[in-house]
Short mmCIF file of C-alpha atoms and ligand atoms in Angstrom, two decimals:
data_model
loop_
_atom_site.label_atom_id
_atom_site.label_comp_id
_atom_site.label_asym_id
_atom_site.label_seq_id
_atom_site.Cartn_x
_atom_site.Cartn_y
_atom_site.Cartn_z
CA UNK A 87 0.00 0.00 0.00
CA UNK A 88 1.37 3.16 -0.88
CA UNK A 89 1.04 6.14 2.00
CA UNK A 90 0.47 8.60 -0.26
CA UNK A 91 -3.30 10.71 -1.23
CA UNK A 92 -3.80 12.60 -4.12
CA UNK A 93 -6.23 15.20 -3.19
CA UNK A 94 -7.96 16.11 -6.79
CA UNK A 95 -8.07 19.82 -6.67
CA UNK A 96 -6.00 22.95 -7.83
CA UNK A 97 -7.83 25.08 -4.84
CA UNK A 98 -4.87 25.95 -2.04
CA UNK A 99 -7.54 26.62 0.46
CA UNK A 100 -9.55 23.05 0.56
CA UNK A 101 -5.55 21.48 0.77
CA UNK A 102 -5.30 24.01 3.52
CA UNK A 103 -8.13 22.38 5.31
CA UNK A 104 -8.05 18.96 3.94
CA UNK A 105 -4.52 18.63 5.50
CA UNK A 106 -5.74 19.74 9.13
CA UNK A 107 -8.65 17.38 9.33
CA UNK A 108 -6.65 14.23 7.92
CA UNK A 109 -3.37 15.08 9.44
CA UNK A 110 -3.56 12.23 12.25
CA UNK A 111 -3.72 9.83 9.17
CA UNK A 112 -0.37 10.06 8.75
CA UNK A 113 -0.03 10.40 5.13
CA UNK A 114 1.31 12.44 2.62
CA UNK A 115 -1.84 14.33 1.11
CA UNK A 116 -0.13 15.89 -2.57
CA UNK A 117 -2.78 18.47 -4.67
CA UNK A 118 -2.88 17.52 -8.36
CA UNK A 119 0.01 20.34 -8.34
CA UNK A 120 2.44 18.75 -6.47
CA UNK A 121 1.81 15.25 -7.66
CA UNK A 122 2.56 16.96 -11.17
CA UNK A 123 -0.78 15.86 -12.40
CA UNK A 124 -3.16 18.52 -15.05
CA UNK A 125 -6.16 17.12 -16.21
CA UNK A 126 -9.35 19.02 -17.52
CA UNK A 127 -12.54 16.59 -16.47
CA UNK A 128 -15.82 17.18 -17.49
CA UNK A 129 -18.06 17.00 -14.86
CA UNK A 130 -20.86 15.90 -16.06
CA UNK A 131 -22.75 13.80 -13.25
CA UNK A 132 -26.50 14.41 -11.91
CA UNK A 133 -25.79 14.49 -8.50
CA UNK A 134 -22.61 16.10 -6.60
CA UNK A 135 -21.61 12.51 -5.45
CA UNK A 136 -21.29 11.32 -9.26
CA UNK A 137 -19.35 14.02 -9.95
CA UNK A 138 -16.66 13.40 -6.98
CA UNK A 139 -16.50 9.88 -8.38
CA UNK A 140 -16.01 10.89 -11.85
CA UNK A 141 -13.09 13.00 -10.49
CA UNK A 142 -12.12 10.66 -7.83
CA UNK A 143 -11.52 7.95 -10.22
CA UNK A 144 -10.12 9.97 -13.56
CA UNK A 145 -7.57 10.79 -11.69
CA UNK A 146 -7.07 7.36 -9.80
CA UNK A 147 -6.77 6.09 -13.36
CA UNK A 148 -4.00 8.70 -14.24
CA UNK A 149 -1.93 8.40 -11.14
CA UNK A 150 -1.92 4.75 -10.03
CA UNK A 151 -2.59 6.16 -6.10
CA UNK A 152 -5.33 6.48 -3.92
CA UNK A 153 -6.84 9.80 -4.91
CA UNK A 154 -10.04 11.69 -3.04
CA UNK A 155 -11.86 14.52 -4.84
CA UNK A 156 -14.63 16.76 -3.55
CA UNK A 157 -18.07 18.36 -5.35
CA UNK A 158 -20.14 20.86 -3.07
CA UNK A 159 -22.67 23.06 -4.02
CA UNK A 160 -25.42 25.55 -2.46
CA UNK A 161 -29.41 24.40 -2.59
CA UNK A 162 -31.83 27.06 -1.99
CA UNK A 163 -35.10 25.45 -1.34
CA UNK A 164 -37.31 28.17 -2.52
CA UNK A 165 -35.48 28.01 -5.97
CA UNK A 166 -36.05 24.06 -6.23
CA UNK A 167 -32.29 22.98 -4.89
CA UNK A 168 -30.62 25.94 -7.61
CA UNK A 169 -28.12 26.31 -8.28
CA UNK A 170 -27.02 22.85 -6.69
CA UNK A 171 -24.34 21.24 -8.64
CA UNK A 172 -24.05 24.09 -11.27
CA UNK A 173 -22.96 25.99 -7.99
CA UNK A 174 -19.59 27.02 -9.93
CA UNK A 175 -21.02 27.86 -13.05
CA UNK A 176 -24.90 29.84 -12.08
CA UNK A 177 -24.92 33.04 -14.38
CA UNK A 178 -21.48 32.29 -15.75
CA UNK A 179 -17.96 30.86 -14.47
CA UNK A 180 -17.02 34.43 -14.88
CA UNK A 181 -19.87 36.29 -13.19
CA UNK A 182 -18.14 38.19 -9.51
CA UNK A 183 -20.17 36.51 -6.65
CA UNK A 184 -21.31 40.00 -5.61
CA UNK A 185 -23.54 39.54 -8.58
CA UNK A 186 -24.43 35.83 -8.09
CA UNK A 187 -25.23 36.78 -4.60
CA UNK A 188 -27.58 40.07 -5.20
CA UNK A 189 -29.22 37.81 -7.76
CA UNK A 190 -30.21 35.04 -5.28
CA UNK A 191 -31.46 37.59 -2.67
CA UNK A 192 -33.61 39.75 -5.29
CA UNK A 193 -35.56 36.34 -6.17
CA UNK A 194 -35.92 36.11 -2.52
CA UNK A 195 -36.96 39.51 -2.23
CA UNK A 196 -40.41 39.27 0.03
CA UNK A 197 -40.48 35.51 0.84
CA UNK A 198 -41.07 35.06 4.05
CA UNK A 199 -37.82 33.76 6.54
CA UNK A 200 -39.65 30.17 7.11
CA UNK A 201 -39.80 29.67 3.40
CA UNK A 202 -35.82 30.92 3.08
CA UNK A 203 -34.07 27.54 3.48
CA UNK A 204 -30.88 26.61 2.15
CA UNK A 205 -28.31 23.89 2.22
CA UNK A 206 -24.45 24.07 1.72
CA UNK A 207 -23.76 20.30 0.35
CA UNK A 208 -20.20 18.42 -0.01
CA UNK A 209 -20.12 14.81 -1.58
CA UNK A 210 -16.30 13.81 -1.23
CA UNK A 211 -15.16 10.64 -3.10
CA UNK A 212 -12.21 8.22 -2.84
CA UNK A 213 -11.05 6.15 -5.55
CA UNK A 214 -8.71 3.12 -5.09
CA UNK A 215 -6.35 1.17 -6.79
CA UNK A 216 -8.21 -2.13 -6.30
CA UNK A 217 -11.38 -0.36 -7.83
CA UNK A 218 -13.46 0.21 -4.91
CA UNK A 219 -14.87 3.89 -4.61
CA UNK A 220 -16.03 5.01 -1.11
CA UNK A 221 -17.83 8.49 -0.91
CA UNK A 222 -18.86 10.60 2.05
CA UNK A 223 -21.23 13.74 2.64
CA UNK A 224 -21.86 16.42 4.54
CA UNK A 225 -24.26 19.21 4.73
CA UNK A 226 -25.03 22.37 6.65
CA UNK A 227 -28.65 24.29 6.78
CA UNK A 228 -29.03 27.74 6.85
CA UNK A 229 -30.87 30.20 5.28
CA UNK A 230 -30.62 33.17 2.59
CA UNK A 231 -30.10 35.85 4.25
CA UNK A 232 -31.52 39.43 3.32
CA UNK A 233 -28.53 41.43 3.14
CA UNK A 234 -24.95 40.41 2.23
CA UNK A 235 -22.34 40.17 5.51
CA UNK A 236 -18.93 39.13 6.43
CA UNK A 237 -15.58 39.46 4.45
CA UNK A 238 -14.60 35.46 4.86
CA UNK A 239 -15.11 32.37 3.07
CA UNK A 240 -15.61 32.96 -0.12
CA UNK A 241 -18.80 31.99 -2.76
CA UNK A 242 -21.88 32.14 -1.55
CA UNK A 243 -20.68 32.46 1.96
CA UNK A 244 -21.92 36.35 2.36
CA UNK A 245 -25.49 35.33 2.24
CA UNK A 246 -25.51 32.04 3.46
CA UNK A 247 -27.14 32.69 7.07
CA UNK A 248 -26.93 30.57 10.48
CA UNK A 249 -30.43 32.30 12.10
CA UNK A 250 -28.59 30.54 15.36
CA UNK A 251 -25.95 32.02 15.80
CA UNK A 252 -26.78 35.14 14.05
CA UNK A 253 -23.94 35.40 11.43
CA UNK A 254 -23.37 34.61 8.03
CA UNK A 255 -20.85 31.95 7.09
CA UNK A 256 -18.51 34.45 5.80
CA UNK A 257 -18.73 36.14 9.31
CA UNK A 258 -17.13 32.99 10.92
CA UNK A 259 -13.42 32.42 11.39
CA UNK A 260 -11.85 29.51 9.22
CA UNK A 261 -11.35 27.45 12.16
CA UNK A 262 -15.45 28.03 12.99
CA UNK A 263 -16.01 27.73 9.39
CA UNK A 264 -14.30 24.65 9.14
CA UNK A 265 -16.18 22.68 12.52
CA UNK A 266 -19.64 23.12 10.96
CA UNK A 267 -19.39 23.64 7.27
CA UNK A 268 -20.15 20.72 5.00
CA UNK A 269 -16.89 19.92 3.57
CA UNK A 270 -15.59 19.62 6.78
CA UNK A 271 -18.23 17.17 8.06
CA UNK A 272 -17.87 14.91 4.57
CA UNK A 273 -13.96 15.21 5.71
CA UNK A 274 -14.49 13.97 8.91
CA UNK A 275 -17.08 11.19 7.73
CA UNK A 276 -14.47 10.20 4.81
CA UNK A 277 -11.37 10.00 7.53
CA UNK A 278 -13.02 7.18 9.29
CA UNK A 279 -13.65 5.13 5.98
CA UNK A 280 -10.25 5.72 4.80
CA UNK A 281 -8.93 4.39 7.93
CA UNK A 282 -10.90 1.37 8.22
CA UNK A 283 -10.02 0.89 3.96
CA UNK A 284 -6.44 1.10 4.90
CA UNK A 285 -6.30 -0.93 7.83
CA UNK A 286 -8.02 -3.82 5.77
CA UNK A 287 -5.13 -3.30 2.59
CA UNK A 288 -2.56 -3.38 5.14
P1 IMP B 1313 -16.52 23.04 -6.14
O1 IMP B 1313 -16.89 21.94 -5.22
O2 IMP B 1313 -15.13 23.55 -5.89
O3 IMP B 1313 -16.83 22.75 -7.56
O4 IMP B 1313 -17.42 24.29 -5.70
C1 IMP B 1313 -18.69 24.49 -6.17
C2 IMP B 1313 -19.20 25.88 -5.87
O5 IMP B 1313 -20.09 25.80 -4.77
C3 IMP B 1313 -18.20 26.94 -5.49
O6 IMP B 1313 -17.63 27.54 -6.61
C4 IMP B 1313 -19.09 27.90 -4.73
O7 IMP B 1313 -19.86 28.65 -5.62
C5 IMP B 1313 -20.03 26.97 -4.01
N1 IMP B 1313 -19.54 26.61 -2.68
C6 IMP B 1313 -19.10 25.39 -2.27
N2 IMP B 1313 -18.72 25.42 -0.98
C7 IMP B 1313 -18.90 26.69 -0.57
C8 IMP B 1313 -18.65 27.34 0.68
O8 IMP B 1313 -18.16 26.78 1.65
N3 IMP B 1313 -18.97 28.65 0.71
C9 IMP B 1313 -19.49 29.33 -0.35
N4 IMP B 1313 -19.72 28.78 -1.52
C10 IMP B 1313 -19.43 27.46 -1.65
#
């Protein structure tokens, strides 16, 4: 068994936290960077699970190692689970999230805070060499908030309300970010597969 994880994304800040939450592992965890890997996959899955597999195992295919990839995505109940897995790409790749984020609160504008429900979701996926693919998820509720707050996170974070604790997710520190959000919860779910995967292989 190798004791090395490919972590399938070019994003410094999920390494950043994938690193702290599987650190007692005790393996190396390489981004696609540092593992000299570039690959352009089309993500075209229905659900954010399929697409963590399809990532997951592309790159298992290309590398020969164990590799994990992530797909998250905000669901806003009043717009039937939009923009879900086309998170990335609602109004355009290119389009600032100032814009996204006025957008999703003028549709909003007038519903009621009961009907504002919203969902940050995180489907991570790991691919192995025998063939097996476990995946893990995690999600966070919250609601759409009425005005944009908070300089941190980063996406939808500004408008993505906790009604109890008062504060947007972009008004939390990383480390508070990072005990409640979704990713970190799939993380946390995925560590104790991995383990149990790797203590089997040996
Ligand atoms: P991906 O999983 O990197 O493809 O991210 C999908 C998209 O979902 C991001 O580009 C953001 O728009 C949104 N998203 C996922 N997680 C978060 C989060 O923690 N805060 C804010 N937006 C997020």
């Amino acid at each position: 068994m190798g004791n090395k994880i490919i972590f399938a994304t070019s994003n410094e800040g999920k390494m950043k936290e994938i690193r702290m939450i599987l650190a007692d592992l005790g393996l190396e965890i390489q981004s696609m960077k540092e593992a000299g890997l570039c690959a352009d996959i089309v993500e075209d899955g229905a659900t954010f699970e399929e697409n963590a597999c399809i990532k997951a195992s592309t790159i298992q295919k290309l590398s020969g190692e164990i590799v994990l990839a992530d797909d998250s995505g905000l669901e806003v109940d009043y717009l039937g689970g939009a923009p879900g897995i086309y998170s990335a790409r609602y109004m355009g790749e290119d389009t600032s999230y100032e814009i996204k984020n006025q957008a999703i609160m003028d549709k909003l504008a007038g519903v009621k805070d009961t009907e504002r429900g919203a969902r940050f979701v995180c489907a991570i996926a790991a691919a192995f060499p025998d063939g097996e693919v476990l995946t893990a998820y995690g999600a966070v509720e919250g609601q759409i908030s009425r005005k944009s707050a908070g300089e941190g996170g980063f996406g939808y974070d500004p408008i993505f309300y906790l009604p109890e604790r008062g504060l947007t997710t972009a008004e939390l520190s990383p480390e508070e970010k990072n005990e409640i959000s979704h990713r970190g919860k799939a993380l946390r779910a995925m560590k104790e597969k991995l383990r149990k995967k790797l203590g089997d292989m040996g």
